[in-house]
Amino acid sequence: MHITAEKLGKIESINEETLVVGVFAKQLKNGVIDQIDKIADGTIKRFLDKKEKFGKLFETAIFHIPASKHKSIEKVVIVGLGKIDELDRYKIRQLGGFVGKSLARDVASFAIYLPQEVGLEKLADVFVVGLAGGVFDPGHHKSEKDEKSKKKEADVVLLSADLIDKKLIDQGLMIGETLNKVREVVNQPANVATPEYMVKFAKRVAAENSLKIEVFSEKQVNEMGMGIMASVARGSEEDLYFVVMRYLGAGSAGPTLAIVGKGITFDSGGISIKPADSMEWMKMDMAGAAACFGAMEVIGKLKPKINVVCVCPLTENLISGKASKPGDVAKGLAGKTVEIINTDAE
């Protein structure tokens, strides 16, 4: 997806095939709608006159524009923004996701205008994060790809009264694309996203963003005395790994943030096995680790003046003759012993 920004001028100057306009509930009329209505032969005004309650968040109405009325715009999409005093950062991001999912895989180009009260000039990064997330395609293992997934990326123009800083757009796009990268990893089946696969993902993030990384093997974990962690991996044929990634942006005396992510690439529950119903979702029990690695990528690109330490254990929790049993005792790194009552409480 290619995103640029332009100052809102006359509707006649828009070159995209679809125009998206946001409206607040109970504030349906504005100068932009009036301009658009001229090329829509008055259909928008007639619609809004009848639908006085239009404007709930994500509510949409589509108007097709006659070819004789505009050189480029083929349709106008009016999107509800909800109540003006209830629109926050989270909803702005949701709105971006809604627009991205609804349009970015369907049309070649579209322009977006949100009322000035939204403050897109300051929150463009939040909106773009959602927009990028909306185009995510989870069907990476489908034998036959649908036509939408084959389509080239859409060209998107953000229209506003004051020109939006390109840095905000680039930052939002970077964060959104990193989120999609993480979602791609989390959606992988457990026979693909093994602990070793996760280690390779972490190493790639570290290498591309000049981050320090240490990967401890199962043997090293046991030698360090991390017996509680090692006990989780005993039932799996896959090796256990313990990943420590560091970003140093504030020197040795600077503030340090620690982030910890659970990396169980499949969680059967072990001997205390989970019910079969919906167990397939346990391929996602490593989402915490994937999110942390994604966070480190964003941190490495944004370069904040802090230090960040990311710690993620990576293993499977499975059943075998070697698996930990309820009643077993394991000793942790601090020397404390723990009796395992439920092997699903890793």
Coordinates of C-alpha atoms in Angstrom, one line a residue:
M1 CA 0.0 0.0 0.0
H2 CA 1.3 3.4 -1.0
I3 CA 0.1 6.3 1.1
T4 CA 0.6 10.0 0.4
A5 CA -1.0 13.2 1.8
E6 CA -2.5 16.2 0.0
K7 CA -4.3 19.3 1.1
L8 CA -8.0 19.2 0.4
G9 CA -8.8 21.3 -2.6
K10 CA -11.7 21.2 -5.0
I11 CA -13.4 17.8 -5.5
E12 CA -12.7 18.2 -9.2
S13 CA -8.9 17.9 -8.6
I14 CA -9.1 14.4 -7.0
N15 CA -7.5 11.7 -9.2
E16 CA -8.5 8.6 -7.2
E17 CA -11.3 6.2 -8.3
T18 CA -12.9 6.1 -4.8
L19 CA -13.5 8.9 -2.3
V20 CA -14.1 8.0 1.4
V21 CA -15.6 10.7 3.6
G22 CA -16.2 10.4 7.3
V23 CA -19.2 12.0 9.0
F24 CA -20.1 12.3 12.7
A25 CA -23.5 11.2 13.9
K26 CA -25.9 14.2 14.0
Q27 CA -23.4 16.3 12.1
L28 CA -24.0 14.9 8.6
K29 CA -23.8 18.1 6.6
N30 CA -20.6 19.9 5.8
G31 CA -18.9 21.8 3.0
V32 CA -17.2 18.7 1.6
I33 CA -20.4 16.7 1.5
D34 CA -22.0 19.6 -0.4
Q35 CA -19.2 19.6 -2.9
I36 CA -19.4 15.9 -3.5
D37 CA -23.2 16.0 -3.7
K38 CA -22.9 18.1 -6.9
I39 CA -21.1 15.3 -8.7
A40 CA -23.6 12.7 -7.2
D41 CA -26.6 14.5 -8.7
G42 CA -28.0 15.3 -5.2
T43 CA -28.3 11.7 -4.2
I44 CA -26.2 12.1 -1.0
K45 CA -28.3 15.0 0.3
R46 CA -31.5 13.1 -0.4
F47 CA -30.1 10.0 1.4
L48 CA -28.9 12.0 4.5
D49 CA -32.3 13.9 4.7
K50 CA -34.0 10.5 5.0
K51 CA -31.4 8.9 7.2
E52 CA -31.1 11.4 10.0
K53 CA -29.7 8.8 12.4
F54 CA -26.9 7.8 10.0
G55 CA -23.4 8.2 11.3
K56 CA -22.9 5.3 13.7
L57 CA -19.3 4.1 13.8
F58 CA -18.5 2.0 10.7
E59 CA -22.0 2.6 9.2
T60 CA -21.5 3.1 5.4
A61 CA -23.4 4.3 2.3
I62 CA -22.0 4.0 -1.2
F63 CA -22.9 6.3 -4.0
H64 CA -21.9 5.7 -7.6
I65 CA -20.8 8.7 -9.6
P66 CA -21.7 9.0 -13.3
A67 CA -18.7 9.1 -15.6
S68 CA -19.9 12.4 -17.1
K69 CA -19.7 14.1 -13.6
H70 CA -16.1 13.4 -12.7
K71 CA -12.9 12.4 -14.6
S72 CA -11.7 9.9 -11.9
I73 CA -14.1 9.3 -9.0
E74 CA -16.3 6.3 -9.7
K75 CA -17.9 6.0 -6.2
V76 CA -18.1 7.9 -3.0
V77 CA -18.2 6.0 0.4
I78 CA -19.7 7.8 3.4
V79 CA -18.4 6.3 6.6
G80 CA -19.9 7.0 10.1
L81 CA -17.5 8.1 12.8
G82 CA -20.0 7.8 15.7
K83 CA -20.4 10.6 18.3
I84 CA -17.8 13.3 18.1
D85 CA -17.1 13.2 21.8
E86 CA -16.5 9.5 21.8
L87 CA -13.9 9.3 19.0
D88 CA -10.5 8.4 20.6
R89 CA -7.2 7.0 19.3
Y90 CA -8.4 3.4 19.5
K91 CA -11.5 4.1 17.4
I92 CA -9.4 6.1 14.9
R93 CA -7.2 3.0 14.5
Q94 CA -10.2 0.8 14.2
L95 CA -11.6 3.1 11.5
G96 CA -8.4 2.8 9.6
G97 CA -8.6 -1.0 9.8
F98 CA -12.2 -0.9 8.6
V99 CA -11.4 1.3 5.6
G100 CA -8.4 -0.8 4.7
K101 CA -10.3 -4.1 4.9
S102 CA -13.3 -2.7 3.0
L103 CA -11.4 -0.9 0.2
A104 CA -7.7 -1.4 0.0
R105 CA -8.0 -4.9 -1.5
D106 CA -10.9 -4.0 -3.8
V107 CA -9.9 -0.8 -5.5
A108 CA -6.7 0.5 -7.2
S109 CA -6.8 3.9 -5.6
F110 CA -8.8 5.9 -3.1
A111 CA -8.7 9.2 -1.2
I112 CA -9.8 9.7 2.4
Y113 CA -11.2 12.8 4.0
L114 CA -12.0 12.9 7.7
P115 CA -13.5 16.1 9.3
Q116 CA -11.0 18.5 10.9
E117 CA -12.3 17.6 14.4
V118 CA -10.7 14.1 14.0
G119 CA -7.3 15.8 14.1
L120 CA -5.8 13.6 11.4
E121 CA -2.9 16.0 11.0
K122 CA -1.7 14.8 14.5
L123 CA -3.1 11.3 14.5
A124 CA -2.3 10.2 11.0
D125 CA 0.1 7.5 12.3
V126 CA -2.7 5.9 14.4
F127 CA -5.0 5.9 11.4
V128 CA -2.4 4.5 9.1
V129 CA -1.5 1.7 11.5
G130 CA -5.1 0.6 11.3
L131 CA -5.2 1.1 7.5
A132 CA -2.1 -1.2 7.1
G133 CA -3.6 -3.8 9.4
G134 CA -6.9 -3.8 7.4
V135 CA -5.2 -5.2 4.3
F136 CA -3.6 -8.2 6.1
D137 CA -4.3 -11.4 4.3
P138 CA -4.3 -14.5 6.6
G139 CA -4.7 -17.0 3.8
H140 CA -1.0 -17.7 3.3
H141 CA -1.4 -21.5 3.3
K142 CA -4.4 -21.6 0.9
S143 CA -3.7 -23.7 -2.2
E144 CA -5.7 -21.3 -4.4
K145 CA -5.3 -17.6 -3.8
D146 CA -8.4 -15.4 -4.4
E147 CA -8.1 -12.5 -6.9
K148 CA -8.0 -9.9 -4.1
S149 CA -4.8 -11.3 -2.7
K150 CA -3.2 -11.2 -6.2
K151 CA -4.1 -7.6 -6.8
K152 CA -1.4 -5.0 -6.7
E153 CA -1.2 -2.6 -3.7
A154 CA -3.6 0.3 -3.6
D155 CA -2.6 3.9 -3.8
V156 CA -4.1 5.9 -0.9
V157 CA -4.2 9.7 -0.5
L158 CA -5.0 11.3 2.9
L159 CA -6.8 14.6 2.4
S160 CA -6.9 17.2 5.2
A161 CA -7.2 20.9 5.7
D162 CA -3.5 21.2 6.7
L163 CA -0.9 19.0 5.1
I164 CA -0.1 15.9 7.1
D165 CA 3.6 15.3 8.0
K166 CA 5.0 12.5 5.9
K167 CA 7.0 11.3 8.9
L168 CA 3.7 10.4 10.7
I169 CA 2.5 8.4 7.7
D170 CA 5.8 6.6 7.3
Q171 CA 5.9 5.8 11.1
G172 CA 2.3 4.5 11.0
L173 CA 3.0 2.4 7.9
M174 CA 6.1 0.9 9.5
I175 CA 4.3 0.0 12.7
G176 CA 1.4 -1.4 10.7
E177 CA 3.6 -3.5 8.5
T178 CA 5.5 -4.9 11.5
L179 CA 2.2 -5.8 13.2
N180 CA 1.2 -7.7 10.0
K181 CA 4.6 -9.5 10.0
V182 CA 3.9 -10.6 13.6
R183 CA 0.4 -11.7 12.7
E184 CA 1.8 -13.7 9.9
V185 CA 4.1 -15.5 12.3
V186 CA 1.3 -16.1 14.9
N187 CA -1.0 -17.5 12.2
Q188 CA 1.5 -20.1 11.2
P189 CA 0.7 -23.7 12.1
A190 CA 2.8 -25.3 14.9
N191 CA 4.5 -27.7 12.5
V192 CA 5.9 -24.5 10.8
A193 CA 6.4 -22.1 13.7
T194 CA 8.5 -24.4 15.8
P195 CA 10.9 -23.0 18.5
E196 CA 13.7 -23.0 15.9
Y197 CA 11.5 -21.0 13.5
M198 CA 10.9 -18.4 16.2
V199 CA 14.6 -18.2 16.9
K200 CA 15.2 -17.5 13.2
F201 CA 12.5 -14.8 13.3
A202 CA 14.2 -13.2 16.3
K203 CA 17.6 -13.3 14.8
R204 CA 16.3 -11.7 11.6
V205 CA 14.7 -8.9 13.6
A206 CA 18.0 -8.4 15.5
A207 CA 20.1 -8.4 12.4
E208 CA 17.9 -6.0 10.4
N209 CA 17.7 -3.5 13.3
S210 CA 21.2 -3.6 14.8
L211 CA 20.0 -5.2 18.1
K212 CA 22.0 -7.4 20.4
I213 CA 20.7 -11.0 20.7
E214 CA 21.7 -14.0 22.8
V215 CA 20.1 -17.4 22.2
F216 CA 20.6 -20.0 24.9
S217 CA 20.1 -23.7 24.0
E218 CA 18.3 -26.3 26.1
K219 CA 21.6 -27.6 27.4
Q220 CA 22.7 -24.1 28.5
V221 CA 19.3 -23.5 30.1
N222 CA 19.8 -26.6 32.2
E223 CA 23.4 -25.7 33.0
M224 CA 22.3 -22.3 34.3
G225 CA 19.8 -24.0 36.6
M226 CA 16.6 -22.9 34.9
G227 CA 14.9 -26.2 35.8
I228 CA 11.4 -25.0 35.9
M229 CA 11.5 -23.7 32.4
A230 CA 13.3 -26.9 31.2
S231 CA 10.5 -29.0 32.8
V232 CA 8.0 -27.5 30.3
A233 CA 10.0 -28.8 27.3
R234 CA 10.6 -32.3 28.5
G235 CA 7.7 -33.8 26.5
S236 CA 8.7 -32.3 23.2
E237 CA 11.1 -33.5 20.5
E238 CA 11.8 -29.9 19.6
D239 CA 14.7 -28.2 21.3
L240 CA 14.1 -25.5 23.9
Y241 CA 15.5 -22.0 23.4
F242 CA 15.8 -18.9 25.6
V243 CA 16.1 -15.6 23.7
V244 CA 17.4 -12.4 25.2
M245 CA 17.4 -9.4 22.8
R246 CA 18.6 -5.9 23.8
Y247 CA 18.3 -2.4 22.5
L248 CA 20.7 0.1 24.1
G249 CA 19.5 3.7 23.4
A250 CA 20.3 5.4 26.7
G251 CA 23.7 4.1 27.9
S252 CA 24.5 2.0 30.9
A253 CA 22.9 4.4 33.4
G254 CA 19.8 5.1 31.4
P255 CA 16.2 3.9 32.1
T256 CA 15.6 0.3 31.2
L257 CA 12.3 -1.3 30.1
A258 CA 11.9 -5.1 30.2
I259 CA 9.4 -6.9 28.0
V260 CA 8.7 -10.7 28.4
G261 CA 6.8 -12.8 25.9
K262 CA 5.5 -16.3 26.3
G263 CA 6.7 -18.5 23.5
I264 CA 4.9 -21.8 23.7
T265 CA 4.7 -22.8 20.1
F266 CA 2.1 -25.4 20.8
D267 CA 0.4 -25.9 24.2
S268 CA -1.3 -29.3 24.5
G269 CA -1.4 -28.8 28.3
G270 CA 1.0 -31.7 28.7
I271 CA -0.1 -34.5 31.0
S272 CA -2.9 -32.2 32.2
I273 CA -4.1 -32.3 28.6
K274 CA -6.5 -29.7 27.3
P275 CA -9.9 -30.6 25.9
A276 CA -9.7 -31.4 22.1
D277 CA -12.3 -28.7 21.3
S278 CA -10.5 -25.6 19.9
M279 CA -7.1 -27.0 20.8
E280 CA -5.9 -26.0 17.4
W281 CA -5.8 -22.4 18.6
M282 CA -2.9 -23.4 20.9
K283 CA -0.6 -22.9 18.0
M284 CA -0.9 -19.2 19.0
D285 CA 0.4 -19.6 22.5
M286 CA 3.6 -18.1 21.3
A287 CA 1.9 -14.8 20.3
G288 CA 3.5 -13.1 23.3
A289 CA 7.0 -13.8 22.1
A290 CA 6.1 -12.9 18.5
A291 CA 4.7 -9.6 19.8
C292 CA 7.8 -8.8 21.8
F293 CA 10.0 -9.5 18.7
G294 CA 7.8 -7.2 16.7
A295 CA 8.0 -4.5 19.4
M296 CA 11.8 -4.8 19.3
E297 CA 11.7 -4.2 15.5
V298 CA 9.7 -1.0 16.0
I299 CA 11.9 0.1 18.9
G300 CA 15.0 -0.5 16.7
K301 CA 13.6 1.7 14.0
L302 CA 12.2 4.5 16.2
K303 CA 15.4 4.6 18.3
P304 CA 13.9 5.9 21.6
K305 CA 16.4 7.1 24.3
I306 CA 15.8 4.2 26.6
N307 CA 17.2 0.7 27.0
V308 CA 15.0 -2.3 26.3
V309 CA 15.6 -5.9 27.3
C310 CA 13.3 -8.5 25.6
V311 CA 13.2 -12.0 27.2
C312 CA 11.3 -14.9 25.6
P313 CA 11.4 -18.7 26.3
L314 CA 10.6 -20.8 23.3
T315 CA 9.4 -24.4 23.5
E316 CA 6.4 -26.7 23.1
N317 CA 4.3 -28.2 25.9
L318 CA 3.6 -31.7 24.7
I319 CA 3.1 -35.2 26.0
S320 CA 5.6 -38.1 25.9
G321 CA 7.2 -40.6 28.2
K322 CA 9.6 -37.8 29.3
A323 CA 7.0 -35.2 30.0
S324 CA 6.7 -33.6 33.4
K325 CA 4.0 -35.1 35.6
P326 CA 1.7 -33.6 38.2
G327 CA 3.5 -33.9 41.5
D328 CA 7.0 -33.5 40.0
V329 CA 9.3 -31.0 41.6
A330 CA 11.5 -28.6 39.6
K331 CA 14.1 -26.1 40.8
G332 CA 14.2 -22.6 39.2
L333 CA 17.1 -20.2 38.6
A334 CA 16.7 -18.5 42.0
G335 CA 17.1 -21.9 43.7
K336 CA 13.4 -22.1 44.6
T337 CA 11.7 -25.5 44.2
V338 CA 8.2 -25.7 42.7
E339 CA 5.8 -28.7 42.8
I340 CA 4.0 -29.1 39.5
I341 CA 0.3 -29.5 40.2
N342 CA -1.0 -28.8 36.7
T343 CA 1.3 -29.2 33.7
D344 CA -0.9 -26.8 31.8
A345 CA 0.1 -24.0 34.1
E346 CA 3.5 -23.5 32.5

